[in-house]
Coordinates of C-alpha atoms in Angstrom, one line a residue:
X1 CA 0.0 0.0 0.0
X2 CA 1.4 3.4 -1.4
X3 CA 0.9 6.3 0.8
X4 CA 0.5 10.0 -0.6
X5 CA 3.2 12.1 0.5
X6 CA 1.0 14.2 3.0
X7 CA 0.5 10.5 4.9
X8 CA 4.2 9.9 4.5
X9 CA 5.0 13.5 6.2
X10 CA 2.1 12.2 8.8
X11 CA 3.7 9.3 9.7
X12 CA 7.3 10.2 9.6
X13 CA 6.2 13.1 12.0
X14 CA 4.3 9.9 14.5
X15 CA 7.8 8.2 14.5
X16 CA 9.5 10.8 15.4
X17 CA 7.9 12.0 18.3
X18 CA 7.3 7.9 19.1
X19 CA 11.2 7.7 19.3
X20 CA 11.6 11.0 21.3
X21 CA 8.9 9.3 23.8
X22 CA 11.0 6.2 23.8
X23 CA 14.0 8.1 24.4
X24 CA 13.1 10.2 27.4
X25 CA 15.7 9.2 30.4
X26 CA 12.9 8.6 32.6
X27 CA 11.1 6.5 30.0
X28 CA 13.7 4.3 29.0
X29 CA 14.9 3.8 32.9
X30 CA 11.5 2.7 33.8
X31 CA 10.5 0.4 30.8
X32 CA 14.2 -1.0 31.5
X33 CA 12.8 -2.6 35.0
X34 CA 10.3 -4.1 33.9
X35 CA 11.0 -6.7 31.1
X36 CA 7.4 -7.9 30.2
X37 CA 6.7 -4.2 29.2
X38 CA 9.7 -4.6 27.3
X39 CA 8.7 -8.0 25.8
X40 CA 5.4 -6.8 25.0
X41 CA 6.0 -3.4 22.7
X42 CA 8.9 -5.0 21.3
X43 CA 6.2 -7.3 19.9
X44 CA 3.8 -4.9 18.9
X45 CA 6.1 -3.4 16.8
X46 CA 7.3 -6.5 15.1
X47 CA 3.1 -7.4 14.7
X48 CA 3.1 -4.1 12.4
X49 CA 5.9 -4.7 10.8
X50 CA 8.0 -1.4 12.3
X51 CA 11.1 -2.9 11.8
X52 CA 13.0 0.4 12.1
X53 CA 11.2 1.6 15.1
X54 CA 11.6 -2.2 16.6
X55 CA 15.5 -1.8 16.4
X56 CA 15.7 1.5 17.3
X57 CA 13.8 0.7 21.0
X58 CA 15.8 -2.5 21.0
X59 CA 19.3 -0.3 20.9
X60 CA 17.9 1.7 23.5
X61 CA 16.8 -1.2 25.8
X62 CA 20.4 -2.3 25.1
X63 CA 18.9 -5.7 23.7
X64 CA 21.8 -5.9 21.4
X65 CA 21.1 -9.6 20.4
X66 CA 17.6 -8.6 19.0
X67 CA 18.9 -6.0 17.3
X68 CA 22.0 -9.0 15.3
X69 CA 19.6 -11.3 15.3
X70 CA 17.2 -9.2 13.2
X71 CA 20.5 -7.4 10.5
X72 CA 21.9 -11.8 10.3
X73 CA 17.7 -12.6 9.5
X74 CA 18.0 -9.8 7.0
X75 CA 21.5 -10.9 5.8
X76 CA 22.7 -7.4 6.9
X77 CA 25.9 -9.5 8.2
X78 CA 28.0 -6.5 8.1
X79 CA 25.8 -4.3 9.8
X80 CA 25.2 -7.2 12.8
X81 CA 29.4 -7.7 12.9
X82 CA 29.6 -3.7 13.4
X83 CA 26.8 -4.3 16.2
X84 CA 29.3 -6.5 17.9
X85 CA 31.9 -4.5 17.6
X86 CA 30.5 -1.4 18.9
X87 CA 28.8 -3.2 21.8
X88 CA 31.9 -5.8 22.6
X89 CA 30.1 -7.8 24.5
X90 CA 31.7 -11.5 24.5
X91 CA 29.3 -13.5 24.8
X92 CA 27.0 -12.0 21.9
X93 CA 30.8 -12.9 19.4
X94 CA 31.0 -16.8 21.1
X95 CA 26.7 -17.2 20.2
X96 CA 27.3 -15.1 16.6
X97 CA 30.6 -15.6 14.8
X98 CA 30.0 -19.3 13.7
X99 CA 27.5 -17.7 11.6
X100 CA 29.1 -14.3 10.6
X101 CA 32.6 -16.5 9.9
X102 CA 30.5 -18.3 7.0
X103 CA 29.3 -15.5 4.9
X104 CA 32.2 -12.2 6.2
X105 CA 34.8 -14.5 7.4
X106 CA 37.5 -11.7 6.4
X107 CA 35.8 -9.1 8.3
X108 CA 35.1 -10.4 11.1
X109 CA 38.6 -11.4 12.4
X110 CA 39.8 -8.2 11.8
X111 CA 37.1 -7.2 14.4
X112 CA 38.5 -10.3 16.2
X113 CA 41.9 -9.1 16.3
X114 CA 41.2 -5.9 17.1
X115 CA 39.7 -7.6 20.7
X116 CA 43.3 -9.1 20.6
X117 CA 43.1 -10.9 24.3
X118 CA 39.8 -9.6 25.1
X119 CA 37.9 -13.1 23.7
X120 CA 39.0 -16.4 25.4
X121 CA 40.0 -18.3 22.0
X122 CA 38.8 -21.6 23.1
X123 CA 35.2 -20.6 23.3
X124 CA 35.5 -19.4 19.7
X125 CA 37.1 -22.6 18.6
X126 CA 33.8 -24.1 17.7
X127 CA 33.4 -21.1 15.2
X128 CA 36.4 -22.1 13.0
X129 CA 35.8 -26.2 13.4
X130 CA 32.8 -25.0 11.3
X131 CA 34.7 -23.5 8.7
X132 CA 34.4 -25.6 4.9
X133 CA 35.4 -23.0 2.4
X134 CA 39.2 -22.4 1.6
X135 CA 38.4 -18.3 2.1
X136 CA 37.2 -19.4 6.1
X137 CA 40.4 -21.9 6.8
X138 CA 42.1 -19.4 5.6
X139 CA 40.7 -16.5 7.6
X140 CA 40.4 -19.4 10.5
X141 CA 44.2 -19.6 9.9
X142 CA 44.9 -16.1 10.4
X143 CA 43.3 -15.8 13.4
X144 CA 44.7 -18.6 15.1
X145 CA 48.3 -17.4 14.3
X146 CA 47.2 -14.5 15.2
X147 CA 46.1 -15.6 18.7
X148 CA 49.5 -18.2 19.0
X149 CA 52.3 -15.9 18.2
X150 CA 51.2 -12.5 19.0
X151 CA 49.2 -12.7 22.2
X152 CA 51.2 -16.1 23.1
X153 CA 47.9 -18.4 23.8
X154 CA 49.3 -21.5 25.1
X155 CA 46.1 -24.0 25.3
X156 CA 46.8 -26.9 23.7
X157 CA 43.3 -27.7 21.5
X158 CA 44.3 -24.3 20.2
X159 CA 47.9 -24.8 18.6
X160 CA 46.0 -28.4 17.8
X161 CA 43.5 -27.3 15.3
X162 CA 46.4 -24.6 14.6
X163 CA 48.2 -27.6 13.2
X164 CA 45.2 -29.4 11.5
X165 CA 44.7 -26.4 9.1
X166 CA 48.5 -26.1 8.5
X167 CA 48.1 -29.9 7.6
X168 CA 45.2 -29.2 5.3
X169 CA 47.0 -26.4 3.6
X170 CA 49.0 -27.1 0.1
X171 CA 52.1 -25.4 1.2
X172 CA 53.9 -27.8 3.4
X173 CA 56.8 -25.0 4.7
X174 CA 53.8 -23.5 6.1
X175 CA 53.5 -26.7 8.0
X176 CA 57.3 -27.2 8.8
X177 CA 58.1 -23.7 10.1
X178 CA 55.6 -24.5 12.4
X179 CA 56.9 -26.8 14.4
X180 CA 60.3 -25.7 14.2
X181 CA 58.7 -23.2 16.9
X182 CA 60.2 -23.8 19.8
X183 CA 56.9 -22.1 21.7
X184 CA 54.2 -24.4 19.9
X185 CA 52.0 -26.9 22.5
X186 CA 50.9 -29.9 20.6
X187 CA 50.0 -33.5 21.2
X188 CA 52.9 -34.9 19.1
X189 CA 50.6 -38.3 18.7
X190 CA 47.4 -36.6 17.5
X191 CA 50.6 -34.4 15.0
X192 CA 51.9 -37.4 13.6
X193 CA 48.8 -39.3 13.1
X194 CA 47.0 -36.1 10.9
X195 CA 50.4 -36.0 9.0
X196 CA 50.2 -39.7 7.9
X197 CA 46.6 -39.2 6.9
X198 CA 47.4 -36.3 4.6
X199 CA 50.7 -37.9 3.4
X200 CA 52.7 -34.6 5.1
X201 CA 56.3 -37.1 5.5
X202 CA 59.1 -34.7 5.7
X203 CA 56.8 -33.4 9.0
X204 CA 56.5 -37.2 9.5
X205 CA 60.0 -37.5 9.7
X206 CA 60.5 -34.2 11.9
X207 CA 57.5 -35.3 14.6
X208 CA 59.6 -39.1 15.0
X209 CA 63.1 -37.5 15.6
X210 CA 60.9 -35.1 18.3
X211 CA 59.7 -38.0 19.5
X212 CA 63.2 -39.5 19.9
X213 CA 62.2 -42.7 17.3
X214 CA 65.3 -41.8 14.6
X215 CA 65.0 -45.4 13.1
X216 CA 61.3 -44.4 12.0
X217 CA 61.9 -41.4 11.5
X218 CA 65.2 -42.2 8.9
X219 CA 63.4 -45.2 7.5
X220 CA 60.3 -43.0 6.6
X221 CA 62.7 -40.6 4.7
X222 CA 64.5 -42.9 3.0
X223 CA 61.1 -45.1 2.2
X224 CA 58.7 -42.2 1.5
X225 CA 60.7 -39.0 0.7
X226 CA 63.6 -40.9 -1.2
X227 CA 66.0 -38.2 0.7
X228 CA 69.4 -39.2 2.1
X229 CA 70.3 -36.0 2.6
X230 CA 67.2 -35.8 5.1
X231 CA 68.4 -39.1 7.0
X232 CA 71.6 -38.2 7.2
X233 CA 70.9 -35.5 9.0
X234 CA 68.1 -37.3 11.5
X235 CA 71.3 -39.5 11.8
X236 CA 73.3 -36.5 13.1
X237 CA 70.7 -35.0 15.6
X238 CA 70.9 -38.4 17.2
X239 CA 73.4 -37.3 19.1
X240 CA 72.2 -38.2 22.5
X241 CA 71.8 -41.8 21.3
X242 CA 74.3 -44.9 22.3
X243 CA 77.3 -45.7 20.1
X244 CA 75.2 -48.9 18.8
X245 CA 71.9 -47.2 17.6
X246 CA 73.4 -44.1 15.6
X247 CA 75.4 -47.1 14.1
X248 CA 72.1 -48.8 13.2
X249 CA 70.8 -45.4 11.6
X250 CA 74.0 -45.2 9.6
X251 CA 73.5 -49.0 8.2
X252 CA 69.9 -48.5 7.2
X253 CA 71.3 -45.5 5.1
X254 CA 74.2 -47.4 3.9
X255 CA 72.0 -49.9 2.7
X256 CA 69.5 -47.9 1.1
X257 CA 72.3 -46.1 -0.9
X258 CA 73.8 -49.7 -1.8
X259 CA 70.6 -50.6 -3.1
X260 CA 69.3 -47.5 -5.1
X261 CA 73.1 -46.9 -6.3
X262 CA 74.3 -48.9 -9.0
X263 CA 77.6 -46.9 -9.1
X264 CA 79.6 -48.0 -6.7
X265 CA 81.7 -44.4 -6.5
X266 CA 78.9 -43.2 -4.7
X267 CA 78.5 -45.8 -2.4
X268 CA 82.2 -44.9 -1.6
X269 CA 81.7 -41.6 -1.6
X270 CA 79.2 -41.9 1.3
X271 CA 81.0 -44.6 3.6
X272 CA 84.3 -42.0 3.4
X273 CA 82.2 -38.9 4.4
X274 CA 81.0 -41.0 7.4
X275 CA 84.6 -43.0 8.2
X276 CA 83.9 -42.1 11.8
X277 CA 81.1 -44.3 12.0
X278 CA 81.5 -46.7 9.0
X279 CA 83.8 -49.0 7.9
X280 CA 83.9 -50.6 4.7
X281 CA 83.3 -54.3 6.4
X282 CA 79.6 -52.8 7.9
X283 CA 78.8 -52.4 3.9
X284 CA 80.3 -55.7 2.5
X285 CA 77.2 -57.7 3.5
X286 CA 75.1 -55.5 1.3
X287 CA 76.6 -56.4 -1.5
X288 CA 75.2 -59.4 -4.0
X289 CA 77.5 -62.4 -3.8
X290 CA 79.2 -61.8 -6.7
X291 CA 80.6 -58.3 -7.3
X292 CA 83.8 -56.5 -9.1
X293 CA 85.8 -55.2 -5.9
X294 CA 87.7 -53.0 -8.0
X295 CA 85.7 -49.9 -7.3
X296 CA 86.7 -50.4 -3.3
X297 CA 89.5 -52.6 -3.4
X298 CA 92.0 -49.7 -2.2
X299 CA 89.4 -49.2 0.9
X300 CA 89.3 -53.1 1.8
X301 CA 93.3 -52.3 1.6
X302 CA 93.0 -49.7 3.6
X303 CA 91.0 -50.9 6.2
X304 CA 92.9 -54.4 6.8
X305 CA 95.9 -52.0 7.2
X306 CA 94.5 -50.0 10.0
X307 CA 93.3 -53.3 11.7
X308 CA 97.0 -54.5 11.6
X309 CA 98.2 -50.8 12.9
X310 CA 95.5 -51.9 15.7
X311 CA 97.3 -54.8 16.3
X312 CA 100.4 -54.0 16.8
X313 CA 99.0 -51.0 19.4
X314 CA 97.5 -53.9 21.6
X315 CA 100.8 -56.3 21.2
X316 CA 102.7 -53.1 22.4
X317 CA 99.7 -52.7 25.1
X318 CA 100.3 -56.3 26.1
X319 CA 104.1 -56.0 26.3
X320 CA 104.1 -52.9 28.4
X321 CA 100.9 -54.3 30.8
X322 CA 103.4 -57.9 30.9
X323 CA 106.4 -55.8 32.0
X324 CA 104.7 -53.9 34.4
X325 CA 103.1 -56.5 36.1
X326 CA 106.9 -58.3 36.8
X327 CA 107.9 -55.2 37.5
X328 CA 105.2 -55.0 40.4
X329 CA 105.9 -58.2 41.2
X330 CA 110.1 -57.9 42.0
X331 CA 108.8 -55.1 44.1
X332 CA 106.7 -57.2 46.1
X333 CA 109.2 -59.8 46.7
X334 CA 111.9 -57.2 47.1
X335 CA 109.7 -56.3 50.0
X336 CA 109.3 -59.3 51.4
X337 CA 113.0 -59.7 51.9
X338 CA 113.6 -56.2 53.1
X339 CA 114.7 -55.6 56.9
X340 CA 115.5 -53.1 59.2
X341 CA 117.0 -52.9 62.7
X342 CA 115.2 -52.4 66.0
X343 CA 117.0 -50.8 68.9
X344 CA 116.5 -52.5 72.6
X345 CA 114.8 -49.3 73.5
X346 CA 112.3 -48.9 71.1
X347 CA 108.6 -49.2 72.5
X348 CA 105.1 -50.2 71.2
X349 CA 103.1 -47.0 69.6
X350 CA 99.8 -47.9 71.1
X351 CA 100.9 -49.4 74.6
X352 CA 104.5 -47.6 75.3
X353 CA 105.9 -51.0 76.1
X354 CA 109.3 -52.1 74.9
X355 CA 108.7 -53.6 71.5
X356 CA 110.7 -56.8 71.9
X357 CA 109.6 -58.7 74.7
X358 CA 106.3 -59.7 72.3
X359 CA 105.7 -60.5 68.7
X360 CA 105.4 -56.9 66.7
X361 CA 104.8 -55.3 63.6
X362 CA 107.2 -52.6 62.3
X363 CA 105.8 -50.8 59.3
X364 CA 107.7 -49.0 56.2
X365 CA 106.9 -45.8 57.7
X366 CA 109.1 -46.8 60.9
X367 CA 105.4 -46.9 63.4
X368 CA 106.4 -50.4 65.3
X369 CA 103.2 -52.3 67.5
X370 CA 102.9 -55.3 69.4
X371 CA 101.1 -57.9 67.6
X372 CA 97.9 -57.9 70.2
X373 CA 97.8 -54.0 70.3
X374 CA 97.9 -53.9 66.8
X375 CA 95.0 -56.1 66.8
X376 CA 92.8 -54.9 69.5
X377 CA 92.8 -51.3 67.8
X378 CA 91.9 -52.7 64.4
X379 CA 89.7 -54.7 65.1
X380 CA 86.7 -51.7 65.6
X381 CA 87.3 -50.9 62.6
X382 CA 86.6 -54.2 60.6
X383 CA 83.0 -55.5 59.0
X384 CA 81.7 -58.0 61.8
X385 CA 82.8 -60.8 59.2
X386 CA 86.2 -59.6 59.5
X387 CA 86.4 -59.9 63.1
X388 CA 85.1 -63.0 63.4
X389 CA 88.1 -64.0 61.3
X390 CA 90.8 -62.4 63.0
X391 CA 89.5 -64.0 66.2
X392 CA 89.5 -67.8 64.9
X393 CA 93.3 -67.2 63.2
X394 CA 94.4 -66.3 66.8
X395 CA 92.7 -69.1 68.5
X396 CA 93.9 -71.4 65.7
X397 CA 97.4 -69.6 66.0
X398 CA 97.1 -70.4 69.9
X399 CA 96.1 -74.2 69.4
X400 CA 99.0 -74.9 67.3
X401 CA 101.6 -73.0 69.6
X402 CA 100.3 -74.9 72.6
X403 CA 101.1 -78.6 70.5
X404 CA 104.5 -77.0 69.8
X405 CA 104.1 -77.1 66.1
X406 CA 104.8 -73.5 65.6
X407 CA 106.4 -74.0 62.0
X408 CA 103.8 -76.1 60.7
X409 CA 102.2 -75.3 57.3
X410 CA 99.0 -74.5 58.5
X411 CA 100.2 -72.0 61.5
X412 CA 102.4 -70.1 58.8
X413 CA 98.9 -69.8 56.8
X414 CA 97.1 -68.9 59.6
X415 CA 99.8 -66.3 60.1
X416 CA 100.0 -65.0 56.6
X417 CA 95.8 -64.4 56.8
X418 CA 96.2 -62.8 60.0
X419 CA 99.1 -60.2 59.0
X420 CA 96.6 -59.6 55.7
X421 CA 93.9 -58.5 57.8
X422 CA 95.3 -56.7 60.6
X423 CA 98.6 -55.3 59.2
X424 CA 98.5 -54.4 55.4
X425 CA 98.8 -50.6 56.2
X426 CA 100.0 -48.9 59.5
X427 CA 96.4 -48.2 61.2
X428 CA 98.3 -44.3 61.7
X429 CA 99.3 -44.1 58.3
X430 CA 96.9 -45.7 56.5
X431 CA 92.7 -45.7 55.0
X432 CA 91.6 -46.0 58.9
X433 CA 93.3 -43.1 60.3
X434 CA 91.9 -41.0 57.1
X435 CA 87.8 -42.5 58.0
X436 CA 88.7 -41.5 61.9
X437 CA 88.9 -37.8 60.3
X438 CA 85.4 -36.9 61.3
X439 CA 84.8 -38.3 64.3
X440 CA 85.9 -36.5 67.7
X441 CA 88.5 -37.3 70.0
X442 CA 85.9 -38.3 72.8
X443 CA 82.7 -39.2 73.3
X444 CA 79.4 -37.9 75.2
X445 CA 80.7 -40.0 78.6
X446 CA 81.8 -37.5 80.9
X447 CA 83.7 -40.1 83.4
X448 CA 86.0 -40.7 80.2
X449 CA 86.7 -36.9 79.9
X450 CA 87.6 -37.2 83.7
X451 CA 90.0 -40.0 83.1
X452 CA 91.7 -38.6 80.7
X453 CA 91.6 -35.3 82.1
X454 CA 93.2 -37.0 85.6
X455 CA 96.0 -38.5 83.3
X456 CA 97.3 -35.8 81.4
X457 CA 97.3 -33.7 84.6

């Protein structure tokens, strides 16, 4: 229905005075209290159709969602994203992007960014999930590097789907400088399994030597990628690996050149440029049965002349070790057979007694003890085991003195285990005196102070 322009000038003037109604401070505070009012002229003017009037008391009510929900019914996507970003409120972008990201994906997160850590990205994860068109991933993309690297979002299901559409995308560097970030959190398992789906192997190969697995990670570039140059260098990065398995990495290399290589130059080629690690032997048994050894027959020369060079190092090895040990032994014997004299007046260490009215020990450093001093002060000292040892070679010593048989085999034993024991080092001199470093020169017992107090006075 057409209206003449006097009714048009009639009813432009009834809006207007409507909307300065509506927008009186005291109107619009008490409408606000009471919600069914609200509810109920809201629908009135949707009933007539007043769609302009309908958003203009929405804005003033501050019902912002009726007011998006009416420009996204209208496809006025623009005009609801500039609603949002006017009116930042968060939860009204979590409810609405999902929908604005399919038709203005561009757009809107350039509003996004402009929030920068003002939106919690997880919540609007759901939003990009959604995403089909190459345009959204792409603007999905943006954001979510936008939200990893610049405000330094560390949650996990974000870098995640992060990765996911740097899996989907065409240009694998995308994917590899990546994770060569040292700051990216992702599930390495839930990495390596969407890079096998989408056939992503040099990632493949980078996710395994993460991982630590080098053997998977070399045999996948050597099966799938065809690159030695890329195993060789997941070879080198094992670095923290045993002797043994960056061998093994090495051989499955070595082999795979043997086998792709019909020149046998560049078979050589590679075993020299790794002679650290690889011998020409570690190779041989890749080779077919019958081959022409010309190619390598200077390096099969080479190598059995290094073994012999090794040879003759461990013959000289032997030689010196041989003469050493005679040498070791003269000096034992040499002290076996050495002596010394002992003056009338000397006296025990330990007791103060003359030293040769009892059996003694006199010791290269010149400290002399009587046999049972000697024992009684290292015996404290010795493992309970030990003890019990020293005490049965006495009593056994004792026994055979008393059936006069004192030169006997089995006394001279008994006295050879004994003098083992008790006087292989002078207990002054020796490992005891260096244990007794820590521990004080008497004990808790005062009557012992006393004692010693009364003797030294």
């Amino acid at each position: 229905m057409e209206l003449s322009e006097s009714e048009e000038d009639t009813l432009n003037a009834r809006r207007a005075d409507l909307r300065n109604f509506l927008s009186r401070e005291q109107v619009v505070r008490g409408v606000k209290k009471h919600q069914p009012v609200v509810k109920m002229i809201q629908d009135m003017m949707s009933t007539y159709g007043n769609v302009r009037d309908l958003i203009f008391f929405a804005e003033l009510m501050e019902d912002f969602e009726t007011v998006i929900c009416h420009h996204i019914h209208d496809q006025n996507y623009r005009a609801a994203l500039n609603t949002l970003r006017k009116r930042r409120c968060k939860e009204l972008f979590y409810k609405y992007t999902p929908v604005l990201m399919q038709y203005i994906p561009r757009d809107t997160v350039d509003v996004l960014e402009q929030f920068g850590t003002g939106l919690e990205p997880l919540k609007l994860l759901p939003s990009f999930i959604q995403c089909r068109g190459k345009d959204q991933r792409n603007q999905a993309l943006r954001y979510l590097q936008f939200v990893v690297f610049k405000t330094k979002c560390k949650d996990q299901a974000i870098h995640n789907f992060l990765l996911s559409l740097f899996v989907q995308h065409s240009d694998e560097t995308l994917l590899m400088d990546f994770l060569l970030k040292n700051d990216i959190n992702i599930d390495t398992s839930y990495a390596l399994r969407l890079c096998t789906e989408q056939g992503k192997w040099r990632a493949c190969c980078y996710i395994y030597r993460r991982m630590g697995l080098f053997e998977e990670a070399v045999h996948l570039a050597l099966t799938k990628l065809g690159d030695v140059k890329e195993a060789e260098q997941i070879a080198e990065s094992a670095v923290g690996g045993s002797e043994e398995v960056v061998k093994k990495l090495w051989l499955l290399i070595a082999r795979h050149v043997v086998d792709t290589k019909e020149d046998i130059k560049h078979v050589m080629e590679f075993v020299n440029r790794q002679d650290q690690v690889l011998k020409i032997e570690d190779i041989l048994p890749f080779f077919k049965d019958f081959f022409y050894i010309d190619d390598f027959k200077e390096a099969i020369c080479n190598s059995l002349e290094l073994y012999n060079s090794d040879i003759n190092r461990l013959s000289e090895d032997m030689r010196d070790a041989t003469e050493s040990a005679e040498r070791i032994h003269n000096d034992i014997a040499n002290l076996r057979r050495k002596t010394c004299m002992i003056e009338s007046s000397k006296t025990c260490v330990l007791c103060d007694g003359s030293l040769l009215v009892r059996s003694f020990y006199v010791f290269p450093c010149t400290h002399m003890f009587h046999t049972k001093c000697l024992v009684k002060e290292v015996i404290p000292h010795l493992s309970a085991h030990k003890a019990r040892e020293v005490q049965r070679l006495e009593n056994l010593m004792a026994n055979l003195r008393d059936e006069d048989r004192v030169r006997t085999d089995q006394y001279k034993s008994a006295k050879s285990q004994l003098d083992e024991i008790v006087a292989s080092e002078c207990i002054l001199c020796g490992e005891i005196i260096i244990q007794m470093i820590d521990k004080p020169f008497l004990t808790d017992d005062e009557s012992e102070f006393e004692r010693l107090k009364a003797e030294w006075l």
